[in-house]
Amino acid sequence: MDLTVIWAIIIAVAVAMYVFMDGFDLGIGILFPQFPVGRERDQAMNAIAPVWDGNETWLVMGGGGLLAAFPLAYAIVLPALYAPLIAMLLGLVFRGVAFEFRWRDEGHRKFWDAGFFFGSLVATLAQGITLGALLQGIHIEGRAYAGGWWDWLTPFSLLTGLSLTVAYALLGATWLIWKTEGALHDRVRRMASWLFPAFLILVGAVSLATPYLEQQYYARWFQMPGLMVTALMPFLFGGVALVGWEGVRRGRDFLAFVCTLVLFALTLVGLGISIWPDVIPGRVTIWEAAAPPTSQIFMLIGAVVLIPLILAYTAWSYWVFRGKVGEDGYH
């Protein structure tokens, strides 16, 4: 295993951790208007208040790692996706401001609650659209982006944006099922019972459309020897989804959340099957985009120190704030 592969794994892990950990608090923001004003909204906020900002550490890790380890990919992707990426950052910033201000500025709480919802929704849609735009391909000439300003906006990218929105909403609902009790717990259980099938339908639509975007994807999923593995994925995905849905119905709160995380992990595995070893799918491999080995070694030393620290304080914060939450805030 060379340095470039090690860095590809580090960035893939950082992105996966971000999706797992920030996905549920973005999902709660998306579901927020469905909760009555007052106790249930406060309870939902309390379920993520101790951890939401720490969750975004992984986004910084993934984005910073991509810039440092694969600078060519960064130089191509940014001009191709300026609009959705800027929208994502603005959504995350506005959402964070709204999160803090709603506790102190009670006279404008409706405004901050709306900001929390729209910031979460815009950030999630932008992430999904970015993924779809990468999968459908970026027009490159030489070593630079050669497409137009609106190339990212297609029916497929909108489908991936909608799919991620429903997926994060499901993750947020199952997190609240696990972390809350009372009226809010019962409400999100009802939501999760219909979010599960909606999630399966949308992910199924994206999965069926993706192999026809690039010959490489089609060969990985429908031709031997990859077919030996990929043929099992729909059954595995459906089985986990059924167990998660039963967990919701039978009141097995933790099981429902874990199954949703496993479904996210399976979608990321499917994404890896489609694009590996490319950093820009179908266009640029990780080796073509990699920084010089001396730079990779220098950064790897920092990563060896930082990643255990991030994992340690993340695990500690989740342990300290374990258990069900009430209506009294942490602020």
CSV table of C-alpha atoms in Angstrom, one decimal:
chain,number,residue,atom,x,y,z
A,1,MET,CA,0.0,0.0,0.0
A,2,ASP,CA,1.6,3.3,-1.1
A,3,LEU,CA,1.2,6.8,0.5
A,4,THR,CA,-1.4,7.9,-2.0
A,5,VAL,CA,-3.7,4.9,-1.1
A,6,ILE,CA,-3.2,5.7,2.6
A,7,TRP,CA,-4.3,9.2,2.0
A,8,ALA,CA,-7.3,8.1,-0.1
A,9,ILE,CA,-8.3,5.9,2.8
A,10,ILE,CA,-7.9,8.7,5.4
A,11,ILE,CA,-10.1,11.1,3.4
A,12,ALA,CA,-12.7,8.4,2.7
A,13,VAL,CA,-12.9,7.7,6.4
A,14,ALA,CA,-13.2,11.4,7.2
A,15,VAL,CA,-16.0,11.8,4.7
A,16,ALA,CA,-17.8,8.7,6.1
A,17,MET,CA,-17.4,9.9,9.7
A,18,TYR,CA,-18.9,13.3,8.7
A,19,VAL,CA,-21.8,11.7,6.9
A,20,PHE,CA,-22.5,9.4,9.9
A,21,MET,CA,-22.1,12.1,12.6
A,22,ASP,CA,-23.3,15.3,11.0
A,23,GLY,CA,-26.0,13.6,9.1
A,24,PHE,CA,-28.3,13.0,12.1
A,25,ASP,CA,-28.1,16.6,13.3
A,26,LEU,CA,-28.7,18.0,9.8
A,27,GLY,CA,-31.6,15.6,9.6
A,28,ILE,CA,-33.1,17.0,12.8
A,29,GLY,CA,-32.9,20.5,11.3
A,30,ILE,CA,-34.8,19.2,8.2
A,31,LEU,CA,-37.5,17.7,10.4
A,32,PHE,CA,-37.6,20.7,12.8
A,33,PRO,CA,-40.8,22.4,11.3
A,34,GLN,CA,-42.7,19.1,12.1
A,35,PHE,CA,-42.2,19.6,15.8
A,36,PRO,CA,-44.6,21.9,17.8
A,37,VAL,CA,-43.1,25.1,19.0
A,38,GLY,CA,-41.9,24.8,22.6
A,39,ARG,CA,-40.9,21.7,24.5
A,40,GLU,CA,-40.5,19.3,21.6
A,41,ARG,CA,-38.3,21.7,19.6
A,42,ASP,CA,-36.1,22.3,22.7
A,43,GLN,CA,-35.9,18.6,23.4
A,44,ALA,CA,-34.8,17.9,19.8
A,45,MET,CA,-32.1,20.7,20.1
A,46,ASN,CA,-30.9,19.2,23.4
A,47,ALA,CA,-30.4,15.8,21.6
A,48,ILE,CA,-27.6,17.3,19.5
A,49,ALA,CA,-26.4,20.4,21.4
A,50,PRO,CA,-23.4,18.8,23.0
A,51,VAL,CA,-22.0,17.2,19.8
A,52,TRP,CA,-23.2,19.0,16.7
A,53,ASP,CA,-20.2,21.4,16.3
A,54,GLY,CA,-17.7,18.6,17.0
A,55,ASN,CA,-19.3,16.5,14.3
A,56,GLU,CA,-18.3,19.0,11.6
A,57,THR,CA,-14.6,18.5,12.5
A,58,TRP,CA,-14.7,15.6,10.1
A,59,LEU,CA,-15.8,17.9,7.2
A,60,VAL,CA,-12.8,20.1,7.9
A,61,MET,CA,-10.6,17.0,8.0
A,62,GLY,CA,-11.9,15.6,4.7
A,63,GLY,CA,-11.9,19.0,2.9
A,64,GLY,CA,-8.4,20.0,4.2
A,65,GLY,CA,-7.0,16.5,3.5
A,66,LEU,CA,-8.3,16.7,-0.1
A,67,LEU,CA,-6.7,20.0,-0.7
A,68,ALA,CA,-3.3,18.9,0.8
A,69,ALA,CA,-3.1,15.3,-0.5
A,70,PHE,CA,-4.9,15.7,-3.9
A,71,PRO,CA,-4.4,19.3,-5.0
A,72,LEU,CA,-5.2,18.6,-8.7
A,73,ALA,CA,-8.6,17.3,-7.7
A,74,TYR,CA,-9.3,20.4,-5.6
A,75,ALA,CA,-8.3,22.7,-8.5
A,76,ILE,CA,-10.7,20.9,-10.8
A,77,VAL,CA,-13.7,20.3,-8.5
A,78,LEU,CA,-13.9,23.8,-7.0
A,79,PRO,CA,-14.6,25.8,-10.2
A,80,ALA,CA,-17.0,23.0,-11.4
A,81,LEU,CA,-19.0,23.1,-8.2
A,82,TYR,CA,-18.6,26.6,-6.8
A,83,ALA,CA,-22.3,27.2,-6.6
A,84,PRO,CA,-23.4,24.2,-4.5
A,85,LEU,CA,-20.3,24.2,-2.4
A,86,ILE,CA,-20.7,27.9,-1.5
A,87,ALA,CA,-24.4,27.2,-0.8
A,88,MET,CA,-23.4,24.3,1.5
A,89,LEU,CA,-21.0,26.5,3.5
A,90,LEU,CA,-23.5,29.3,3.8
A,91,GLY,CA,-26.2,26.9,5.0
A,92,LEU,CA,-23.8,25.4,7.6
A,93,VAL,CA,-22.8,28.8,8.9
A,94,PHE,CA,-26.3,30.2,9.1
A,95,ARG,CA,-27.6,27.0,10.7
A,96,GLY,CA,-24.9,27.2,13.4
A,97,VAL,CA,-25.7,30.9,14.1
A,98,ALA,CA,-29.4,30.1,14.4
A,99,PHE,CA,-28.6,27.2,16.7
A,100,GLU,CA,-26.9,29.4,19.3
A,101,PHE,CA,-29.1,32.5,18.9
A,102,ARG,CA,-32.5,30.8,19.4
A,103,TRP,CA,-31.6,30.0,23.0
A,104,ARG,CA,-30.8,33.7,23.9
A,105,ASP,CA,-32.8,35.8,21.5
A,106,GLU,CA,-36.3,34.6,22.5
A,107,GLY,CA,-38.0,37.6,20.9
A,108,HIS,CA,-36.9,36.4,17.5
A,109,ARG,CA,-37.0,32.6,18.1
A,110,LYS,CA,-39.3,32.0,15.2
A,111,PHE,CA,-36.8,33.6,12.8
A,112,TRP,CA,-33.9,31.5,14.3
A,113,ASP,CA,-35.9,28.3,14.1
A,114,ALA,CA,-36.6,29.0,10.4
A,115,GLY,CA,-32.9,29.7,9.9
A,116,PHE,CA,-32.0,26.4,11.5
A,117,PHE,CA,-34.4,24.6,9.2
A,118,PHE,CA,-33.4,26.4,6.0
A,119,GLY,CA,-29.7,26.2,6.8
A,120,SER,CA,-29.9,22.4,7.4
A,121,LEU,CA,-32.0,21.9,4.2
A,122,VAL,CA,-29.7,24.0,1.9
A,123,ALA,CA,-26.5,22.4,3.3
A,124,THR,CA,-28.0,18.9,2.8
A,125,LEU,CA,-29.4,19.6,-0.7
A,126,ALA,CA,-26.0,21.1,-1.7
A,127,GLN,CA,-24.1,18.0,-0.5
A,128,GLY,CA,-26.4,15.7,-2.4
A,129,ILE,CA,-26.2,17.8,-5.6
A,130,THR,CA,-22.4,17.9,-5.3
A,131,LEU,CA,-22.3,14.1,-5.1
A,132,GLY,CA,-24.6,13.8,-8.1
A,133,ALA,CA,-22.5,16.2,-10.1
A,134,LEU,CA,-19.3,14.3,-9.4
A,135,LEU,CA,-20.9,11.0,-10.3
A,136,GLN,CA,-22.3,12.3,-13.6
A,137,GLY,CA,-18.9,13.5,-14.6
A,138,ILE,CA,-17.0,16.7,-14.9
A,139,HIS,CA,-15.7,18.0,-18.2
A,140,ILE,CA,-11.9,18.3,-18.2
A,141,GLU,CA,-9.4,19.5,-20.8
A,142,GLY,CA,-5.8,18.9,-19.9
A,143,ARG,CA,-5.6,19.4,-16.2
A,144,ALA,CA,-8.4,22.0,-15.8
A,145,TYR,CA,-12.1,22.2,-15.6
A,146,ALA,CA,-13.6,23.0,-19.0
A,147,GLY,CA,-17.3,23.0,-18.4
A,148,GLY,CA,-19.9,25.6,-17.8
A,149,TRP,CA,-21.3,27.4,-14.7
A,150,TRP,CA,-24.5,25.3,-14.5
A,151,ASP,CA,-23.2,21.9,-15.6
A,152,TRP,CA,-23.8,20.6,-12.0
A,153,LEU,CA,-27.6,21.3,-12.3
A,154,THR,CA,-29.2,18.2,-13.9
A,155,PRO,CA,-32.1,15.9,-13.0
A,156,PHE,CA,-29.7,13.3,-11.7
A,157,SER,CA,-28.0,15.8,-9.3
A,158,LEU,CA,-31.4,17.0,-8.1
A,159,LEU,CA,-32.4,13.3,-7.5
A,160,THR,CA,-29.2,12.7,-5.4
A,161,GLY,CA,-29.9,16.0,-3.5
A,162,LEU,CA,-33.5,14.9,-2.7
A,163,SER,CA,-32.3,11.4,-1.8
A,164,LEU,CA,-29.7,12.7,0.7
A,165,THR,CA,-32.3,15.0,2.2
A,166,VAL,CA,-34.6,12.1,3.0
A,167,ALA,CA,-31.7,10.0,4.1
A,168,TYR,CA,-30.5,12.6,6.6
A,169,ALA,CA,-34.1,13.1,7.8
A,170,LEU,CA,-34.3,9.3,8.5
A,171,LEU,CA,-31.0,9.4,10.3
A,172,GLY,CA,-32.2,12.4,12.4
A,173,ALA,CA,-35.5,10.6,13.2
A,174,THR,CA,-33.8,7.4,14.4
A,175,TRP,CA,-31.3,9.4,16.5
A,176,LEU,CA,-34.2,11.2,18.2
A,177,ILE,CA,-36.0,7.9,18.7
A,178,TRP,CA,-32.9,6.6,20.6
A,179,LYS,CA,-32.2,9.8,22.5
A,180,THR,CA,-35.7,11.1,23.5
A,181,GLU,CA,-38.9,9.9,25.2
A,182,GLY,CA,-42.4,11.1,25.6
A,183,ALA,CA,-44.4,12.9,22.8
A,184,LEU,CA,-41.4,13.7,20.7
A,185,HIS,CA,-40.3,10.1,20.8
A,186,ASP,CA,-43.7,8.9,19.6
A,187,ARG,CA,-43.8,11.6,16.9
A,188,VAL,CA,-40.4,10.7,15.3
A,189,ARG,CA,-41.3,7.0,15.5
A,190,ARG,CA,-44.3,7.7,13.2
A,191,MET,CA,-42.0,9.8,10.9
A,192,ALA,CA,-39.4,7.0,10.7
A,193,SER,CA,-42.1,4.5,9.7
A,194,TRP,CA,-42.6,6.3,6.4
A,195,LEU,CA,-39.1,7.7,6.0
A,196,PHE,CA,-37.7,4.2,5.7
A,197,PRO,CA,-39.7,3.3,2.6
A,198,ALA,CA,-39.1,6.7,1.1
A,199,PHE,CA,-35.4,6.3,1.7
A,200,LEU,CA,-35.4,2.9,0.0
A,201,ILE,CA,-37.3,4.2,-3.1
A,202,LEU,CA,-35.0,7.1,-3.6
A,203,VAL,CA,-31.7,5.3,-3.0
A,204,GLY,CA,-33.0,2.5,-5.3
A,205,ALA,CA,-33.6,5.2,-8.0
A,206,VAL,CA,-30.1,6.6,-7.7
A,207,SER,CA,-28.6,3.1,-7.6
A,208,LEU,CA,-30.4,2.1,-10.8
A,209,ALA,CA,-29.5,5.3,-12.7
A,210,THR,CA,-25.8,5.5,-11.6
A,211,PRO,CA,-24.4,2.5,-13.7
A,212,TYR,CA,-25.7,4.2,-16.9
A,213,LEU,CA,-23.7,7.4,-16.3
A,214,GLU,CA,-20.3,5.9,-17.0
A,215,GLN,CA,-19.2,2.7,-18.7
A,216,GLN,CA,-16.9,2.2,-15.7
A,217,TYR,CA,-19.8,2.1,-13.3
A,218,TYR,CA,-21.8,-0.3,-15.5
A,219,ALA,CA,-18.8,-2.7,-15.8
A,220,ARG,CA,-18.3,-2.7,-12.0
A,221,TRP,CA,-21.9,-3.5,-11.2
A,222,PHE,CA,-23.2,-5.7,-14.1
A,223,GLN,CA,-20.1,-7.5,-15.5
A,224,MET,CA,-17.9,-10.3,-14.0
A,225,PRO,CA,-16.1,-10.5,-11.7
A,226,GLY,CA,-17.6,-7.5,-9.9
A,227,LEU,CA,-21.1,-9.0,-10.3
A,228,MET,CA,-20.2,-11.7,-7.8
A,229,VAL,CA,-20.1,-9.1,-5.1
A,230,THR,CA,-22.5,-6.4,-6.3
A,231,ALA,CA,-25.4,-8.9,-6.8
A,232,LEU,CA,-25.5,-9.4,-3.1
A,233,MET,CA,-25.8,-5.6,-2.3
A,234,PRO,CA,-29.5,-5.2,-2.9
A,235,PHE,CA,-30.4,-8.2,-0.7
A,236,LEU,CA,-28.0,-7.0,2.0
A,237,PHE,CA,-29.4,-3.5,1.8
A,238,GLY,CA,-33.0,-4.6,1.9
A,239,GLY,CA,-32.4,-7.0,4.8
A,240,VAL,CA,-30.8,-4.3,7.0
A,241,ALA,CA,-33.6,-1.9,6.1
A,242,LEU,CA,-36.3,-4.4,7.1
A,243,VAL,CA,-34.6,-5.0,10.4
A,244,GLY,CA,-34.3,-1.3,11.0
A,245,TRP,CA,-38.0,-0.7,10.1
A,246,GLU,CA,-39.0,-3.6,12.5
A,247,GLY,CA,-36.8,-1.9,15.2
A,248,VAL,CA,-38.9,1.2,14.8
A,249,ARG,CA,-42.2,-0.7,14.9
A,250,ARG,CA,-41.2,-2.8,17.9
A,251,GLY,CA,-39.7,0.0,19.9
A,252,ARG,CA,-36.1,-1.2,19.7
A,253,ASP,CA,-34.7,2.3,19.6
A,254,PHE,CA,-31.0,1.7,19.4
A,255,LEU,CA,-31.4,-1.0,16.8
A,256,ALA,CA,-33.3,1.3,14.5
A,257,PHE,CA,-30.5,3.9,14.7
A,258,VAL,CA,-27.7,1.4,14.2
A,259,CYS,CA,-29.5,-0.2,11.1
A,260,THR,CA,-29.8,3.3,9.6
A,261,LEU,CA,-26.0,3.8,10.1
A,262,VAL,CA,-25.3,0.5,8.4
A,263,LEU,CA,-27.5,1.5,5.5
A,264,PHE,CA,-25.4,4.6,5.1
A,265,ALA,CA,-22.2,2.5,5.3
A,266,LEU,CA,-23.5,0.2,2.5
A,267,THR,CA,-24.3,3.2,0.2
A,268,LEU,CA,-20.7,4.5,0.8
A,269,VAL,CA,-19.4,1.0,0.0
A,270,GLY,CA,-21.5,1.0,-3.2
A,271,LEU,CA,-20.1,4.5,-4.1
A,272,GLY,CA,-16.5,3.1,-3.5
A,273,ILE,CA,-17.2,0.1,-5.8
A,274,SER,CA,-18.3,2.5,-8.6
A,275,ILE,CA,-15.5,5.0,-8.5
A,276,TRP,CA,-12.3,3.4,-7.1
A,277,PRO,CA,-9.5,4.3,-7.7
A,278,ASP,CA,-10.6,7.7,-9.1
A,279,VAL,CA,-10.7,10.9,-7.0
A,280,ILE,CA,-12.8,12.6,-9.8
A,281,PRO,CA,-15.0,9.7,-11.0
A,282,GLY,CA,-14.3,8.6,-14.5
A,283,ARG,CA,-11.7,11.4,-15.0
A,284,VAL,CA,-8.7,11.5,-12.6
A,285,THR,CA,-7.2,8.7,-10.5
A,286,ILE,CA,-5.8,9.3,-7.0
A,287,TRP,CA,-2.3,8.8,-8.3
A,288,GLU,CA,-2.7,11.4,-11.1
A,289,ALA,CA,-4.0,14.0,-8.6
A,290,ALA,CA,-1.6,13.2,-5.7
A,291,ALA,CA,0.8,15.6,-4.0
A,292,PRO,CA,4.5,14.8,-4.1
A,293,PRO,CA,5.6,12.0,-1.7
A,294,THR,CA,7.5,14.4,0.6
A,295,SER,CA,4.3,16.4,1.1
A,296,GLN,CA,2.3,13.3,1.8
A,297,ILE,CA,4.8,12.1,4.4
A,298,PHE,CA,4.9,15.5,6.2
A,299,MET,CA,1.1,15.6,6.3
A,300,LEU,CA,0.8,12.0,7.4
A,301,ILE,CA,2.9,12.8,10.6
A,302,GLY,CA,0.3,15.5,11.5
A,303,ALA,CA,-2.6,13.1,10.7
A,304,VAL,CA,-1.1,10.4,13.0
A,305,VAL,CA,-1.2,12.9,15.9
A,306,LEU,CA,-4.5,14.6,15.1
A,307,ILE,CA,-6.8,11.7,14.2
A,308,PRO,CA,-6.4,9.8,17.5
A,309,LEU,CA,-7.1,13.1,19.4
A,310,ILE,CA,-10.2,13.8,17.4
A,311,LEU,CA,-11.4,10.2,18.0
A,312,ALA,CA,-10.7,10.5,21.7
A,313,TYR,CA,-12.5,13.7,22.3
A,314,THR,CA,-15.4,12.6,20.1
A,315,ALA,CA,-15.8,9.4,22.0
A,316,TRP,CA,-15.5,11.2,25.4
A,317,SER,CA,-18.2,13.8,24.5
A,318,TYR,CA,-20.6,11.1,23.4
A,319,TRP,CA,-19.9,9.1,26.6
A,320,VAL,CA,-20.4,12.1,28.9
A,321,PHE,CA,-23.7,13.0,27.2
A,322,ARG,CA,-25.0,9.5,26.8
A,323,GLY,CA,-28.6,8.5,27.7
A,324,LYS,CA,-32.0,10.1,27.1
A,325,VAL,CA,-32.3,13.9,27.0
A,326,GLY,CA,-35.1,16.1,28.5
A,327,GLU,CA,-36.4,19.6,27.9
A,328,ASP,CA,-33.8,21.5,30.0
A,329,GLY,CA,-31.1,22.8,27.7
A,330,TYR,CA,-27.3,22.7,27.9
A,331,HIS,CA,-27.1,26.4,27.1
